[in-house]
JSON list of C-alpha atoms in Angstrom, two decimals:
[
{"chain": "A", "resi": 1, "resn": "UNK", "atom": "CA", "xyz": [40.69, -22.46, 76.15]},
{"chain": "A", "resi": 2, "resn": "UNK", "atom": "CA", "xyz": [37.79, -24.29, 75.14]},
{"chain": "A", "resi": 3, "resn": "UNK", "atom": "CA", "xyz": [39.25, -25.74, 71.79]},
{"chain": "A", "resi": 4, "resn": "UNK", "atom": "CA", "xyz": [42.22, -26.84, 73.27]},
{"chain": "A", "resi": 5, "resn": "UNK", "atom": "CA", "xyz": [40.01, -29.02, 75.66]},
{"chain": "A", "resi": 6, "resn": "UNK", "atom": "CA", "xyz": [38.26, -30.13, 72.62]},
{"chain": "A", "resi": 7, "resn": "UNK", "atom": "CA", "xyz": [41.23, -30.76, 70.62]},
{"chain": "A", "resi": 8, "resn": "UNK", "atom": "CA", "xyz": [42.47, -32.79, 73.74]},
{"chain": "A", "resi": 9, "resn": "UNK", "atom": "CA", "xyz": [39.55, -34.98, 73.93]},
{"chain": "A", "resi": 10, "resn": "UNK", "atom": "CA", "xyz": [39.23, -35.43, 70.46]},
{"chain": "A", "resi": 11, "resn": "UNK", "atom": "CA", "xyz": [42.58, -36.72, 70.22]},
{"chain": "A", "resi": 12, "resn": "UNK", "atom": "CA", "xyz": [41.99, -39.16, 73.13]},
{"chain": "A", "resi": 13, "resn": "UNK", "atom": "CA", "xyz": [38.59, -40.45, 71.46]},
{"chain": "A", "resi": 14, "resn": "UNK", "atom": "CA", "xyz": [39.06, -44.10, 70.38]},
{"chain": "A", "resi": 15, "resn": "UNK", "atom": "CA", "xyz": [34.95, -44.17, 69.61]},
{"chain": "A", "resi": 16, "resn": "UNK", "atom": "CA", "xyz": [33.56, -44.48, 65.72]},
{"chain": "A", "resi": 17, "resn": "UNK", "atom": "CA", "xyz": [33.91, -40.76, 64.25]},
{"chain": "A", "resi": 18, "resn": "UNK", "atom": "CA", "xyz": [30.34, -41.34, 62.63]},
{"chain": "A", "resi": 19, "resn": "UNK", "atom": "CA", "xyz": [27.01, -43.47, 63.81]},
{"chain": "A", "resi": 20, "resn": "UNK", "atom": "CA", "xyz": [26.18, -45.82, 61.46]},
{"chain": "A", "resi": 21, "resn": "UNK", "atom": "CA", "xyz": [22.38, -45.50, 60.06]},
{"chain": "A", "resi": 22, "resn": "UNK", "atom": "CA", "xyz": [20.08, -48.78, 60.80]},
{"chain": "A", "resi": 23, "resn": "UNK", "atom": "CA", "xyz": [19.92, -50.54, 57.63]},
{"chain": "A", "resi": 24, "resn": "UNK", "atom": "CA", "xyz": [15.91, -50.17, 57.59]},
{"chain": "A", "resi": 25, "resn": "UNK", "atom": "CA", "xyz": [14.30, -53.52, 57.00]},
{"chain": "A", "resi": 26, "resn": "UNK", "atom": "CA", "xyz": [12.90, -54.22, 53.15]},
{"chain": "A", "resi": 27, "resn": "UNK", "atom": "CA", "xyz": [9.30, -53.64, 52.25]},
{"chain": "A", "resi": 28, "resn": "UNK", "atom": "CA", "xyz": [7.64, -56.53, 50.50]},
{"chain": "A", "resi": 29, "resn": "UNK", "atom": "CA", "xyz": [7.13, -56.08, 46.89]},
{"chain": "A", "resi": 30, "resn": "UNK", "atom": "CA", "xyz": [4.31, -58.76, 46.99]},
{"chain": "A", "resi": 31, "resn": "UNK", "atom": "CA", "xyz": [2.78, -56.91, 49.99]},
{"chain": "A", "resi": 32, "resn": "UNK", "atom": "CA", "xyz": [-0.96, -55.91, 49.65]},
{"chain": "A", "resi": 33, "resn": "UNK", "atom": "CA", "xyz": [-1.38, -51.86, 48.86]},
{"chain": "A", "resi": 34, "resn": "UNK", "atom": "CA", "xyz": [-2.96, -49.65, 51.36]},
{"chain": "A", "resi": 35, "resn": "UNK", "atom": "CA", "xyz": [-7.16, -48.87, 50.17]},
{"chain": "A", "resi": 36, "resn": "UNK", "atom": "CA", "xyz": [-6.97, -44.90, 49.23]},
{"chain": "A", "resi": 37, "resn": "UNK", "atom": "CA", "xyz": [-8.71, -42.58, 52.13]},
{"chain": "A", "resi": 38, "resn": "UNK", "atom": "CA", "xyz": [-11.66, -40.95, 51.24]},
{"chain": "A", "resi": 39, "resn": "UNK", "atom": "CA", "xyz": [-10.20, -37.61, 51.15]},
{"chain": "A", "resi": 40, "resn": "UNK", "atom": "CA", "xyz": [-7.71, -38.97, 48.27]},
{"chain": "A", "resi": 41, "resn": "UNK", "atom": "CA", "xyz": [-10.90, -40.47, 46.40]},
{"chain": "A", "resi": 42, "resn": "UNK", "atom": "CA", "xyz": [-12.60, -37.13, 47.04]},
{"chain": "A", "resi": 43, "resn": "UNK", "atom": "CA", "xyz": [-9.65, -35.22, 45.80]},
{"chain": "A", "resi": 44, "resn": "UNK", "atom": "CA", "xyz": [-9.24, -37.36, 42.62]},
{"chain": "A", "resi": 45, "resn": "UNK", "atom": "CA", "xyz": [-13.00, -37.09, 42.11]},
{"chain": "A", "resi": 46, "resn": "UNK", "atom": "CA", "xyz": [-12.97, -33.13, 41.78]},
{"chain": "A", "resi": 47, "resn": "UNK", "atom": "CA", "xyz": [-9.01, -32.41, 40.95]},
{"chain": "A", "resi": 48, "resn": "UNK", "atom": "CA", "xyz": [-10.22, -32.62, 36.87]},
{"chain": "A", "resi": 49, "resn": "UNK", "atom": "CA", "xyz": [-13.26, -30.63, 37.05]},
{"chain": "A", "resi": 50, "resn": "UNK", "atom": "CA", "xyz": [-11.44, -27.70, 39.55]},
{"chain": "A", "resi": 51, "resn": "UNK", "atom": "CA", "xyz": [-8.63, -27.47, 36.71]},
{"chain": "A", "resi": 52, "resn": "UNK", "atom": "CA", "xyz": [-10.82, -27.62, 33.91]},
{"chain": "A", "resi": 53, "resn": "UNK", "atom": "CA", "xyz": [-12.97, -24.33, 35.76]},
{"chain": "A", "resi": 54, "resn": "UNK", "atom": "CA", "xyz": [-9.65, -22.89, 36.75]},
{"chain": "A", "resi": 55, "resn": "UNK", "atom": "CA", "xyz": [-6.41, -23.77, 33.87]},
{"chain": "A", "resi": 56, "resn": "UNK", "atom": "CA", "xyz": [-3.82, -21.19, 34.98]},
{"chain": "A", "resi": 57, "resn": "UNK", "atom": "CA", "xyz": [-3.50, -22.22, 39.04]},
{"chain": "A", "resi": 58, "resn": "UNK", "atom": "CA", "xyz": [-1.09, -23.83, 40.40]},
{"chain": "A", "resi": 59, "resn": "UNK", "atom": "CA", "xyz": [-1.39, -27.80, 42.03]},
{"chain": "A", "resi": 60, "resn": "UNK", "atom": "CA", "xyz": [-0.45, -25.95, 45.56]},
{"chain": "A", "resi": 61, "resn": "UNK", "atom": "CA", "xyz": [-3.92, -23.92, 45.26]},
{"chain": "A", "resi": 62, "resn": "UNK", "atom": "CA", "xyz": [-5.75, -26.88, 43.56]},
{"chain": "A", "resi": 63, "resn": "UNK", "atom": "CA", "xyz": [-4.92, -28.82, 46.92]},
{"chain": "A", "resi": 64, "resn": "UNK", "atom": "CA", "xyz": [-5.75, -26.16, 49.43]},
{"chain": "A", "resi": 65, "resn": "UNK", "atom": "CA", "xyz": [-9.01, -25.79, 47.56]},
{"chain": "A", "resi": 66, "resn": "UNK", "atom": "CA", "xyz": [-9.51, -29.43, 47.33]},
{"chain": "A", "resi": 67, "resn": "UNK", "atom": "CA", "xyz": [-9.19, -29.71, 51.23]},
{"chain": "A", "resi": 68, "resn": "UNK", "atom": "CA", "xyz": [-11.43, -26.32, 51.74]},
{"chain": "A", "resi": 69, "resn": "UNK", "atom": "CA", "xyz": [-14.39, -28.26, 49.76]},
{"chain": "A", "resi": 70, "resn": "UNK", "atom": "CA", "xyz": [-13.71, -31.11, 51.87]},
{"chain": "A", "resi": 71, "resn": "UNK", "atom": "CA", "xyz": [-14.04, -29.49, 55.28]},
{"chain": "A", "resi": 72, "resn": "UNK", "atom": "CA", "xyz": [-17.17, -27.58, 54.14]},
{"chain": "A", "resi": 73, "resn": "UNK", "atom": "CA", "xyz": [-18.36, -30.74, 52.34]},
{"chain": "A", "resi": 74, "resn": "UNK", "atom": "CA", "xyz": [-21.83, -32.11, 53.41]},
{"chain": "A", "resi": 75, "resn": "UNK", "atom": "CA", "xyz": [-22.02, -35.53, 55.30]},
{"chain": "A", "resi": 76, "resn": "UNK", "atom": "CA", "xyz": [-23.57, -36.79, 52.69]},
{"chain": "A", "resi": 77, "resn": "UNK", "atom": "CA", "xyz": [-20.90, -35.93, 49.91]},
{"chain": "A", "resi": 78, "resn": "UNK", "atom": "CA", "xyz": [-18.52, -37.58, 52.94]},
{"chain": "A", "resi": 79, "resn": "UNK", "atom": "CA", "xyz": [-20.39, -40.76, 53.24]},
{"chain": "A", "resi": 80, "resn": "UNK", "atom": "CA", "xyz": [-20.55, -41.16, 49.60]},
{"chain": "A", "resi": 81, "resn": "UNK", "atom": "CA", "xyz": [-16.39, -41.33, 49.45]},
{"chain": "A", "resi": 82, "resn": "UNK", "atom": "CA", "xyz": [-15.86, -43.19, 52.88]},
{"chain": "A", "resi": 83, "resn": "UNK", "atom": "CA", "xyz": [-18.28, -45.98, 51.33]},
{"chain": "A", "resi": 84, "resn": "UNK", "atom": "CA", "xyz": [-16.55, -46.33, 48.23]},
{"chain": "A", "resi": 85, "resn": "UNK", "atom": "CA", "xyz": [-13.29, -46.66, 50.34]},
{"chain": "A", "resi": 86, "resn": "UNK", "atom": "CA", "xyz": [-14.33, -48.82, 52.81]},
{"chain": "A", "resi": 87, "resn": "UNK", "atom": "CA", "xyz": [-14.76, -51.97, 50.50]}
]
């Protein structure tokens, strides 16, 4: 009973079968690149020396390690990578 209703109104539909996407506006290739965050500066700081210590794992357990050394990190160790990044 249900698909004949829907076969009913589907035949009556005049509408567009399919929404058109929004033709997303175009990025500017001249446009200035975002600074890296600290975390990425930390990461790309330590990323050699934690595969060099550790050749067989994987890049999924390099970055959960990488972000485990950054939340036990020292505020120091912090500061040093937000500074960098800030200029």
């Amino acid at each position: 009973r249900d698909k004949q209703r829907f076969e009913m109104e589907k035949r009556m539909y005049t509408g567009p079968w399919k929404i058109p996407a929004k033709i997303l506006s175009r990025k500017d290739p001249n446009a200035p690149k975002r600074p890296m965050s600290s975390f990425l500066s930390f990461s790309q700081a330590k990323r050699a020396e934690l595969k060099r210590n550790h050749p067989k794992i994987t890049n999924t357990e390099v970055s959960k390690i990488l972000a485990k050394m950054w939340k036990n990190a020292s505020d120091e160790e912090k500061k040093e990578h937000i500074e960098r990044e800030a200029k």
